[in-house]
Coordinates of C-alpha atoms and ligand atoms in Angstrom, one line a residue:
X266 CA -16.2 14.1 -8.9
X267 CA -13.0 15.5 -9.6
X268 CA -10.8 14.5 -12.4
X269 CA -7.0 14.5 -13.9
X270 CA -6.4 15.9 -17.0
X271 CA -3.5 15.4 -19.4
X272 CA -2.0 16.4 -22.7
X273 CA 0.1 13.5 -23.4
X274 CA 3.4 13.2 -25.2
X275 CA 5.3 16.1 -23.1
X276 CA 8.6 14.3 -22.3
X277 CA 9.2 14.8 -18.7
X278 CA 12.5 16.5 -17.4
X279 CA 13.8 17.7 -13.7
X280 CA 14.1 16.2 -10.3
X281 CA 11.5 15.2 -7.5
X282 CA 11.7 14.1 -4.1
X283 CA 9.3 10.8 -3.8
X284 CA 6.9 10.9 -0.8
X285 CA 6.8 8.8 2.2
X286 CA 5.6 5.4 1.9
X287 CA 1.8 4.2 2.1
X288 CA 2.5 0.5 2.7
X289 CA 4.7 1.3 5.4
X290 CA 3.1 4.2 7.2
X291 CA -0.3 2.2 7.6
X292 CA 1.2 -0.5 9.7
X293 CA 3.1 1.6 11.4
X294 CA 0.1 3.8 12.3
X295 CA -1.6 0.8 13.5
X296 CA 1.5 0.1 15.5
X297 CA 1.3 3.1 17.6
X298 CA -1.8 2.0 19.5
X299 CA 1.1 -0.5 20.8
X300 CA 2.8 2.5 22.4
X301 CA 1.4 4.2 25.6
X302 CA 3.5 7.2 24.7
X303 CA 4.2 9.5 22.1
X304 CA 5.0 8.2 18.3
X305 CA 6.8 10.7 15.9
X306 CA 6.6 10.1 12.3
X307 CA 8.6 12.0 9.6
X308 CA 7.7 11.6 6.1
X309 CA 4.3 11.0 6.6
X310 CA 2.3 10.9 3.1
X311 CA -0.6 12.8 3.4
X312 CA -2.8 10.7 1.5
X313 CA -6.3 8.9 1.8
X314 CA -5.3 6.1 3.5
X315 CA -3.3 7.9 6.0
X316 CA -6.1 10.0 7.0
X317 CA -8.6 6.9 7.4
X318 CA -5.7 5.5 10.0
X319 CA -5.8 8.6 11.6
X320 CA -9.5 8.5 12.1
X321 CA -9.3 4.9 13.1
X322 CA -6.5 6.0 16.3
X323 CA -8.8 9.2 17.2
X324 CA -11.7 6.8 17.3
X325 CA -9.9 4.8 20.1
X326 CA -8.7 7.8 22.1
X327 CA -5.4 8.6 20.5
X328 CA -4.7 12.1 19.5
X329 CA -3.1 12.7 16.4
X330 CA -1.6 16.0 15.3
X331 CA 0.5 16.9 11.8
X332 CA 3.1 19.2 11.4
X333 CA 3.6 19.6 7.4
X334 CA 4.6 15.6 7.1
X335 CA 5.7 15.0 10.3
X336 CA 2.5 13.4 12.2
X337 CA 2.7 13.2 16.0
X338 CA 0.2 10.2 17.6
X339 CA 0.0 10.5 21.0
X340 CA -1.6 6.7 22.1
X341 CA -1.2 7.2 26.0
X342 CA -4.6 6.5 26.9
X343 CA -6.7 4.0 24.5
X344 CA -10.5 4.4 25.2
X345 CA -13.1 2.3 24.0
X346 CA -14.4 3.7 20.2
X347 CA -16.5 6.5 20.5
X348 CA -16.9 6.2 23.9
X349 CA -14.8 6.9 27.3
X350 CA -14.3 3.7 29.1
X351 CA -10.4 3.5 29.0
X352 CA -9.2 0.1 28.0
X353 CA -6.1 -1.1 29.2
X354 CA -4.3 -4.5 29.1
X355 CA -6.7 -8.0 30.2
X356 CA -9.9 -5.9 29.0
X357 CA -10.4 -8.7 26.7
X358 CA -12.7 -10.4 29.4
X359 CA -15.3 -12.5 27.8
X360 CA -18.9 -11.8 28.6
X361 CA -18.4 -7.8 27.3
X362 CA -18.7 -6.4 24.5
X363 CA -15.6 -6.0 22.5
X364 CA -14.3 -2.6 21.7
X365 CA -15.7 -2.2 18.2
X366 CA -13.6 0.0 14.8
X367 CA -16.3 2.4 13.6
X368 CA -17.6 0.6 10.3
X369 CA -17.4 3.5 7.9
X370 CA -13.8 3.6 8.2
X371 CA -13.1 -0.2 8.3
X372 CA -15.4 -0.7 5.3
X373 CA -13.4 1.7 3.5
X374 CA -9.7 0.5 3.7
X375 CA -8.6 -2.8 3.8
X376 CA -5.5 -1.9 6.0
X377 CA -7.6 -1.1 9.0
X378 CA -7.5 -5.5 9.7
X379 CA -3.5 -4.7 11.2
X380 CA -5.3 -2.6 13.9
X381 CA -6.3 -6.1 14.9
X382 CA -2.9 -7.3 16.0
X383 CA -2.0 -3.7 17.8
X384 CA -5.5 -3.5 19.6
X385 CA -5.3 -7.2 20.4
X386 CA -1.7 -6.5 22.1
X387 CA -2.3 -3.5 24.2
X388 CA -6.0 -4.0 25.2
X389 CA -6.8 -7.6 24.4
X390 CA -10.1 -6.9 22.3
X391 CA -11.3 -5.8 19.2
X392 CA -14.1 -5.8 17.1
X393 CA -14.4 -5.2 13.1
X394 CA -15.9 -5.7 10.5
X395 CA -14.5 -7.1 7.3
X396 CA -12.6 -5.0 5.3
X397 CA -14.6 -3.8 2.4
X398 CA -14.8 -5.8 -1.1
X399 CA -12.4 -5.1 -2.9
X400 CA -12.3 -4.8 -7.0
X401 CA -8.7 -6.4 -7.6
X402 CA -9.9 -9.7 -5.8
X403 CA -11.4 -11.6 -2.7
X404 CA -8.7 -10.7 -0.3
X405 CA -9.6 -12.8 2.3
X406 CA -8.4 -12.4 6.1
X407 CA -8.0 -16.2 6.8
X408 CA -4.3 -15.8 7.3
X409 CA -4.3 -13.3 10.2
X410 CA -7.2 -15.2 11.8
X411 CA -4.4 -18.1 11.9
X412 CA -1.7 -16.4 13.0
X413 CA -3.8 -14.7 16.2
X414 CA -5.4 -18.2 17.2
X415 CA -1.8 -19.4 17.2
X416 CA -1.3 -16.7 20.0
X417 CA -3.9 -17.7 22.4
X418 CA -6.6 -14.9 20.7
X419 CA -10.2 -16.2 20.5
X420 CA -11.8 -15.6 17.4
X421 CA -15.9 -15.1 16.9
X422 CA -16.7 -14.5 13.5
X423 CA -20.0 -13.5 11.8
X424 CA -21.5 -12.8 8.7
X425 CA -20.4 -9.0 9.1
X426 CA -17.1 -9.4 11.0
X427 CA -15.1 -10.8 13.4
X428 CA -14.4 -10.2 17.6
X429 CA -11.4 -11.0 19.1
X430 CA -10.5 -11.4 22.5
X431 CA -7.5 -12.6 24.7
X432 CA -6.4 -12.3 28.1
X433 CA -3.1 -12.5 27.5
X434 CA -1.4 -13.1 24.4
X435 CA 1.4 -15.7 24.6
X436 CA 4.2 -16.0 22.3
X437 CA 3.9 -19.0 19.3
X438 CA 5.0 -20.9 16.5
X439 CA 3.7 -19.8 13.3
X440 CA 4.6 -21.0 9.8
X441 CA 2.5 -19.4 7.1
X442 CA 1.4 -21.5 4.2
X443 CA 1.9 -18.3 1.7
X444 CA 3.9 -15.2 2.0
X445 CA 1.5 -12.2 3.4
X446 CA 2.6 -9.3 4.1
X447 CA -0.9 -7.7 6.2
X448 CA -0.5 -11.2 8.1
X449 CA 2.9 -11.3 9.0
X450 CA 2.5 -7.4 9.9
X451 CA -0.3 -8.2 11.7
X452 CA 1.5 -11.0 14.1
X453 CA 4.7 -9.0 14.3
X454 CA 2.2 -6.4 16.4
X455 CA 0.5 -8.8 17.9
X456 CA 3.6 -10.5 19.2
X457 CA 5.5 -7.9 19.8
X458 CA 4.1 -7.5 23.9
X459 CA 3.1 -11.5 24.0
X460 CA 4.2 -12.9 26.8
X461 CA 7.2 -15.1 25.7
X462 CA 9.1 -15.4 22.6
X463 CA 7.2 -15.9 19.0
X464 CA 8.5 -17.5 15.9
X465 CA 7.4 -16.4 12.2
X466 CA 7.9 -18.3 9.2
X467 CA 7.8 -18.1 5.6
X468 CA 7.0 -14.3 6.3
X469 CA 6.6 -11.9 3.7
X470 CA 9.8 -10.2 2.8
X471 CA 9.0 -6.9 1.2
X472 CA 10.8 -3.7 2.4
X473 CA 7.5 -2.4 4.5
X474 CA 7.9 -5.3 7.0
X475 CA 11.8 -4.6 7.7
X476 CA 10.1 -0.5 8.1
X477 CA 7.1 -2.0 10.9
X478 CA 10.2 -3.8 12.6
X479 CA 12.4 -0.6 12.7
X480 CA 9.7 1.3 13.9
X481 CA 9.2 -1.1 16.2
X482 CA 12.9 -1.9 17.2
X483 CA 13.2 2.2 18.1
X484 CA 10.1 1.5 20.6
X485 CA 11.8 -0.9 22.7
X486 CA 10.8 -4.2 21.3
X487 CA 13.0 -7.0 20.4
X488 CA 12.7 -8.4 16.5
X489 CA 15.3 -9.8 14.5
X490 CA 15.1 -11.8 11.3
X491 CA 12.8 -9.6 9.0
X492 CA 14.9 -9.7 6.2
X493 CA 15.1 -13.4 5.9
X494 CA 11.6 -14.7 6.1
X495 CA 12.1 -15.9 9.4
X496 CA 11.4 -13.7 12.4
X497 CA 11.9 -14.0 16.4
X498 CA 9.8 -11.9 18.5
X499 CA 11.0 -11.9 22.2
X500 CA 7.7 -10.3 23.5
X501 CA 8.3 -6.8 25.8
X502 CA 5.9 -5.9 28.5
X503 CA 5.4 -2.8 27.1
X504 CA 7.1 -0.3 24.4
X505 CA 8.2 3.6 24.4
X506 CA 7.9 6.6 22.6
X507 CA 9.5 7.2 19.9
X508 CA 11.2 9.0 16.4
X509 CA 10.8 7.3 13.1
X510 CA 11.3 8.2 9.2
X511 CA 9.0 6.6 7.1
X512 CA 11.1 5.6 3.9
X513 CA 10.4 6.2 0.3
X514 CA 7.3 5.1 -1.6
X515 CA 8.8 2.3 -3.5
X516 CA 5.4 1.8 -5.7
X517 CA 5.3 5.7 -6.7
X518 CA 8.9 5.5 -7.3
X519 CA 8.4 3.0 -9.6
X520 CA 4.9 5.0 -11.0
X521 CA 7.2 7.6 -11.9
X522 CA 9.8 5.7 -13.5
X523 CA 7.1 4.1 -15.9
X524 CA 5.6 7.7 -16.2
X525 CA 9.2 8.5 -17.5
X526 CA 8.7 5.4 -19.5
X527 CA 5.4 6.2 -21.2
X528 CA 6.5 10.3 -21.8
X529 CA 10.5 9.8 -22.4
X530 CA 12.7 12.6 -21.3
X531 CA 15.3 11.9 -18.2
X532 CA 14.5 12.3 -14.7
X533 CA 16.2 11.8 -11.0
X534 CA 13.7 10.8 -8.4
X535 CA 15.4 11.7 -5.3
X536 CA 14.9 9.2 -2.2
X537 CA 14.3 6.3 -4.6
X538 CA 15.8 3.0 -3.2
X539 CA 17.8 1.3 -6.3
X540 CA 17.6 -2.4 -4.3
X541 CA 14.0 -2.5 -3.6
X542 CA 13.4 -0.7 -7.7
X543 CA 15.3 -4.2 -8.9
X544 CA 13.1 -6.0 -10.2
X545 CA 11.1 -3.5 -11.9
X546 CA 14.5 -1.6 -13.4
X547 CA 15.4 -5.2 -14.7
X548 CA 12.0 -5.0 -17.0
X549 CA 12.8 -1.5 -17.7
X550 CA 16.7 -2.7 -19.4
X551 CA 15.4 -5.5 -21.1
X552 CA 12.8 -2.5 -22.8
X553 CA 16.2 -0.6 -23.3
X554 CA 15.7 2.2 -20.9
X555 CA 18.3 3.5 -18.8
X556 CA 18.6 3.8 -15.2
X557 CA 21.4 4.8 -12.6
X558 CA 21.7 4.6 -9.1
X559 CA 23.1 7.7 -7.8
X560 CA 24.1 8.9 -4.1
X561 CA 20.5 11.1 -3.8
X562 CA 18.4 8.3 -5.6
X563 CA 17.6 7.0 -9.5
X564 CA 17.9 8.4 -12.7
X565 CA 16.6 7.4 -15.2
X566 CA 16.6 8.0 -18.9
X567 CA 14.5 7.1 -22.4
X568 CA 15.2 8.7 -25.6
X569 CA 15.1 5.6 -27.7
X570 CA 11.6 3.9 -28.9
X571 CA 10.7 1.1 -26.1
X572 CA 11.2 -2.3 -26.7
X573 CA 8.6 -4.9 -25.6
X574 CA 10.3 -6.7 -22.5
X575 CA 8.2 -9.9 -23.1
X576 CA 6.9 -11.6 -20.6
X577 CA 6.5 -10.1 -17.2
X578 CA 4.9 -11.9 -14.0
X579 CA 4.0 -10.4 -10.6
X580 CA 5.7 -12.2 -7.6
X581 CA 6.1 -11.4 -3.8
X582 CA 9.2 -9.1 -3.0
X583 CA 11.6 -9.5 -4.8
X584 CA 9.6 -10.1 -7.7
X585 CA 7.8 -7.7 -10.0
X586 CA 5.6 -6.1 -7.6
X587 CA 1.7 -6.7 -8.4
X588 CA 1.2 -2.7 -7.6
X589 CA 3.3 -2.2 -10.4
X590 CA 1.3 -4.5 -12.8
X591 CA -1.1 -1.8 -14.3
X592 CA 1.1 1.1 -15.3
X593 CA 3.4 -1.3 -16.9
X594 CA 0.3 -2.3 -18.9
X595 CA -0.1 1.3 -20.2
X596 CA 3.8 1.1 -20.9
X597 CA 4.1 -2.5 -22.5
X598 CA 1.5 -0.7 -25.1
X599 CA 3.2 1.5 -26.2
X600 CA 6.5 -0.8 -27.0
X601 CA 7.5 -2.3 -30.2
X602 CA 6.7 -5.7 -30.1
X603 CA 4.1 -7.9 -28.1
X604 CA 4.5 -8.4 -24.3
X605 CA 2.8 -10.7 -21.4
X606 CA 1.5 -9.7 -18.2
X607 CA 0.9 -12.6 -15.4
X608 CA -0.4 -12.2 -12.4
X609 CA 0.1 -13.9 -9.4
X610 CA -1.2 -12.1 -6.5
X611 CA -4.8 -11.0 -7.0
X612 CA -7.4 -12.8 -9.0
X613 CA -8.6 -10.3 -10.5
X614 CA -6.5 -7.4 -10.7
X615 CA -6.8 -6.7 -15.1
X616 CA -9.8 -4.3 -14.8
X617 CA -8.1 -1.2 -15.9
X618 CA -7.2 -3.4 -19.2
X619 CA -10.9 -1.9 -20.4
X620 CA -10.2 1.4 -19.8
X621 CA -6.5 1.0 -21.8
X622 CA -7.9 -0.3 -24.6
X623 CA -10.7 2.8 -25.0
X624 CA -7.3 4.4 -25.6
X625 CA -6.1 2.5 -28.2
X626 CA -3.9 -0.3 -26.2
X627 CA -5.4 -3.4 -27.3
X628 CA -5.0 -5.7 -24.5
X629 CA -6.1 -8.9 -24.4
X630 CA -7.0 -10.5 -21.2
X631 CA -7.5 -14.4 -20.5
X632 CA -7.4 -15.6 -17.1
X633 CA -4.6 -14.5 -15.2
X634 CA -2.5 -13.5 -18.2
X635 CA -2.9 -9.9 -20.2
X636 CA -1.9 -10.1 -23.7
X637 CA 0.1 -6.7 -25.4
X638 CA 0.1 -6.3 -28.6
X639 CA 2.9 -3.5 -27.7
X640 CA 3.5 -0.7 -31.0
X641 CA -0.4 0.9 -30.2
X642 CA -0.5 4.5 -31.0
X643 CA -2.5 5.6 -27.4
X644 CA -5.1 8.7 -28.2
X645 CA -6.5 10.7 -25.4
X646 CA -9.9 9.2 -24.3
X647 CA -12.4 9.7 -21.3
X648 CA -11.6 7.0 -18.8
X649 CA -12.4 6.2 -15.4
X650 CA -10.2 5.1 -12.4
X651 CA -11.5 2.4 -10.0
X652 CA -9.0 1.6 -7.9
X653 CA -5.4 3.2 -7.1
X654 CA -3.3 1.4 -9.2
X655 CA -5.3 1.1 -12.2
X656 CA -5.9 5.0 -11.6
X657 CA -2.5 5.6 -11.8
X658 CA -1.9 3.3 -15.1
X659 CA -4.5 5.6 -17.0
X660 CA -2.6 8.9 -16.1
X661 CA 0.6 7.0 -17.1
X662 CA -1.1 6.1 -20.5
X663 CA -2.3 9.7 -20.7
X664 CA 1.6 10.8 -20.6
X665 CA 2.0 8.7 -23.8
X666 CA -1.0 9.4 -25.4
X667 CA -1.8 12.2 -28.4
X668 CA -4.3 14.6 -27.4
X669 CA -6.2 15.3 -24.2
X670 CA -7.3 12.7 -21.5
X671 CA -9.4 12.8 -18.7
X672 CA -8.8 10.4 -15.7
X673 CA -12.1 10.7 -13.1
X674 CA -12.2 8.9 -10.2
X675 CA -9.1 10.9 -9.0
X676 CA -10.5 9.8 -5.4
X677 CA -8.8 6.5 -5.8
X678 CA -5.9 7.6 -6.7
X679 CA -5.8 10.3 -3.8
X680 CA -5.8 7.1 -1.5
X681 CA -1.9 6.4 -2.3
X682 CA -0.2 9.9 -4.4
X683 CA -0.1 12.8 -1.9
X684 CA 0.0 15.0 -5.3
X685 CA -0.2 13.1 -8.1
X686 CA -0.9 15.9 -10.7
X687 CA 1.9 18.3 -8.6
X688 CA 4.6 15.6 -8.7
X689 CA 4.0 15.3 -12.9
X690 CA 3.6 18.8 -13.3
X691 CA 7.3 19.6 -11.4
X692 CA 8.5 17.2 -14.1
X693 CA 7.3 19.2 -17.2
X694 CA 4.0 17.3 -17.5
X695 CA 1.2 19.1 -18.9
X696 CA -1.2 18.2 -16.4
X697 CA -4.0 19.7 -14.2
X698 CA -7.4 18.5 -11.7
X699 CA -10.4 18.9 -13.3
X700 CA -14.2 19.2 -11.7
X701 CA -17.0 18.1 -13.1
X702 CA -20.5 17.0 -12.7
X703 CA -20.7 14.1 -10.5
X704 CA -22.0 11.1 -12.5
X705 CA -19.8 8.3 -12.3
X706 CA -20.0 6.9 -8.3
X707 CA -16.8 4.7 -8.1
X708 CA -17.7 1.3 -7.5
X709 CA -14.6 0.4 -5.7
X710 CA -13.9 0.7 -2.4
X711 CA -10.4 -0.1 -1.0
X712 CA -7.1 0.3 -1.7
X713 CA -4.5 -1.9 -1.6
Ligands
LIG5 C1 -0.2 -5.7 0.7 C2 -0.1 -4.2 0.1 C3 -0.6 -4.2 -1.3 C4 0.2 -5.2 -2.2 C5 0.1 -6.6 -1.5 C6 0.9 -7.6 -2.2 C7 -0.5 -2.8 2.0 C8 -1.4 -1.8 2.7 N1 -1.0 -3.4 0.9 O1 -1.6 -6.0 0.7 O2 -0.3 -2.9 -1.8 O3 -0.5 -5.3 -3.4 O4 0.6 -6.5 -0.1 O5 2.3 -7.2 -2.3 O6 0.6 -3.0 2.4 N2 -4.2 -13.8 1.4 C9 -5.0 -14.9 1.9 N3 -5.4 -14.9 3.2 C10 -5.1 -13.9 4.0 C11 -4.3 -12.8 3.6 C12 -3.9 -12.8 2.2 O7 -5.3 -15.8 1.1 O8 -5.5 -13.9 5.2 C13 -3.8 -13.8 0.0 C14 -4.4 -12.6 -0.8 O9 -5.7 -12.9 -1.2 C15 -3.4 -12.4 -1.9 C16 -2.0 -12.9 -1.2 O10 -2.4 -13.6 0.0 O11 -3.6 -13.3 -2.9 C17 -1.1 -11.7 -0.8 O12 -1.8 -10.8 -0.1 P1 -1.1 -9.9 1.1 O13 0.3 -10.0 0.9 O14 -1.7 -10.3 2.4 O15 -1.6 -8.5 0.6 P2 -2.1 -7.3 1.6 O16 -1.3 -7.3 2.9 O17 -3.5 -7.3 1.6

């Protein structure tokens, strides 16, 4: 398995261009099935994930094609998985078997449940299986189940999975009972060629679901109201081709800033959104960092010793974002004076808080709350990532840390940084992949 190694405490200097957005390019994706055309995405990260979607639209006849980050999906002809009967709209006849997501890929990333909405709208089937386990929490798929009922779908579940069919999906009323962002993505495909017009509310608000709307908006179809938490769907019979820059990753934006953070030194992360960064450059001033939003994106400076920023608690968008939750751990370690962590999103999202502490960071974890001493002198340790975030906290802590450390499980963290290892190193890190022998089999499985 291959690993990331670091010599820590290299302040980092220089500029980078942030890659294309995960979060946003997986719904998307999914929303090209939608299209019987042509989709052109710029900006593409060429990450994990991405390449799972990818294998999920070839498996139902699509043919997808990059061109350095610029992937092409052509979706003008939708076959049944792995096979050659072409599905087409009203193939959701009861009686047949539903058009089934091959398992391995499914099982693998939990993103493939918003194929549901864009298979649902342009053939009226799909079969799946649940989306793997997942090591931050239960993340159950109870919402989206709702939210297709509500437009006519018939749902089957099983121990393994869930079918749904529909002959034609009609628009509806849906109010959710919590902000979700895979649901509300999930209805916005599902509505967006329903028969009628669809209401959404209390959606999620974070800047991915104003991106799938976009994308959506340049296809033809008519959505307005993203940014408020209430959206209108007037359903189109059928949507066109189209052009579409995926923005900014906001969550390896914000990596980098704590990476910045953890090393010191003063860096401008080109593309960076300041807006969507608020909440987390709030945290950063109250640790008495600097940050500046300029024309081509942030920079952001830390010369000074860090300050503990107190307490901290994940919230949807606007909020600290939950993605962010585990680097700032490494970072709130290293700070002068005690901080709190709270988590609101996933139950159980405080794993990497073992691997921190092998490093020196003394965390203390009791329910949904982590507990930072703050002033810990990190040292370079063997540690091991299992799942993105968390993998991206320990090379974060490496940054700060005296000596060597070695991250393994650099497969999870492949899932969401195109380059992790390239990005740090354009910034002055001292930083490189490792191999070794493979003895650690990651016991996570998707990525959030
Ligand atoms: C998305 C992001 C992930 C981010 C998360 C929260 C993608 C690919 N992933 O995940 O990076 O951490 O938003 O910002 O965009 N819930 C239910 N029932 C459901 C669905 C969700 O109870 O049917 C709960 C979840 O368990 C969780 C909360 O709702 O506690 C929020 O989850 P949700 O917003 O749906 O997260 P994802 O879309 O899975």
């Amino acid at each position: 398995m291959d690993s990331i190694r670091i010599c820590g405490e290299v302040p980092l200097y220089g500029r980078l261009k942030v890659q294309g957005s995960k979060n946003a390019a997986l719904p998307i994706l999914a929303a090209t099935v939608l299209i019987p055309g042509v989709s052109i995405l710029h900006n593409c990260p060429r990450i994990e994930d991405v390449h799972l979607m990818c294998k999920l639209l070839v498996s139902v006849g699509c043919c997808v094609k990059w061109e350095g980050n610029t992937l092409i999906v052509d979706a003008s002809e939708i076959t049944e998985a792995g096979g050659q009967r072409p599905l087409e709209k009203g193939a959701g006849q009861p009686g047949r078997e539903a058009c089934r997501m091959p398992a391995e890929y499914v099982e693998k990333m939990r993103s493939s449940v918003i194929f549901m909405g864009a298979m649902l709208g342009r053939t009226g089937e799909i079969s799946l299986k649940y989306p793997g386990g997942c090591v931050i929490g239960k993340r159950p798929i109870d919402l989206h189940l709702m939210a297709m009922e509500q437009l006519g779908v018939e749902t089957a579940q099983t121990e393994e999975g869930v079918t749904a069919r529909v002959k034609r999906l009609r628009g509806g009323h849906i109010r959710f009972p919590i902000r979700s962002v895979g649901a509300t993505e999930n209805s916005i495909l599902a509505a967006a060629c329903a028969e009628g017009t669809t209401i959404l509310e209390h959606t999620a608000l974070e800047p991915e679901i104003h991106a799938l709307c976009e994308f959506l908006r340049s296809a033809g179809a008519e959505i307005t109201g993203e940014e408020t938490g209430r959206i209108r769907i007037d359903g189109r019979e059928k949507l066109h081709g189209c052009e579409y820059s995926i923005p900014t990753d906001r969550i390896v934006t914000g990596t980098y800033l704590l990476a910045c953070m953890a090393a010191g030194g003063e860096i401008l992360l080109e593309g960076a959104c300041r807006k969507e960064q608020q909440a987390l450059l709030g945290v950063l001033e109250r640790m008495g960092a600097e940050a500046e939003a300029r024309p081509e994106g942030i920079l952001c400076h830390r010369n000074r010793l860090l300050l503990s920023p107190g307490e901290v608690v994940t919230e949807v968008y606007p909020g600290y974002p939950t993605d962010l939750q585990s680097p700032m751990l490494a970072v709130m370690a290293i700070a002068r004076g005690s901080s709190g962590m709270t988590e609101t999103i996933f139950e159980n999202r405080f794993r990497v808080a073992e691997e921190l502490n092998r490093m020196g960071a003394g965390i203390c974890v009791e329910g949904r709350r982590a507990y930072v001493p703050g002033s810990a002198a990190l040292h370079g340790e063997v540690v091991r990532a299992r799942e993105l975030r968390g993998g991206a906290a320990l090379v974060v802590a490496g940054l700060a840390a005296q000596g060597e450390t070695i991250v393994s499980g650099r497969q999870f963290i492949d899932r969401g940084y195109e380059d992790i290892v390239r990005d740090l190193r354009a910034l002055g890190a001292d930083i490189s992949y490792e191999w070794e022998e493979d003895n650690s089999k990651g016991d996570g499985q998707s990525s959030v």
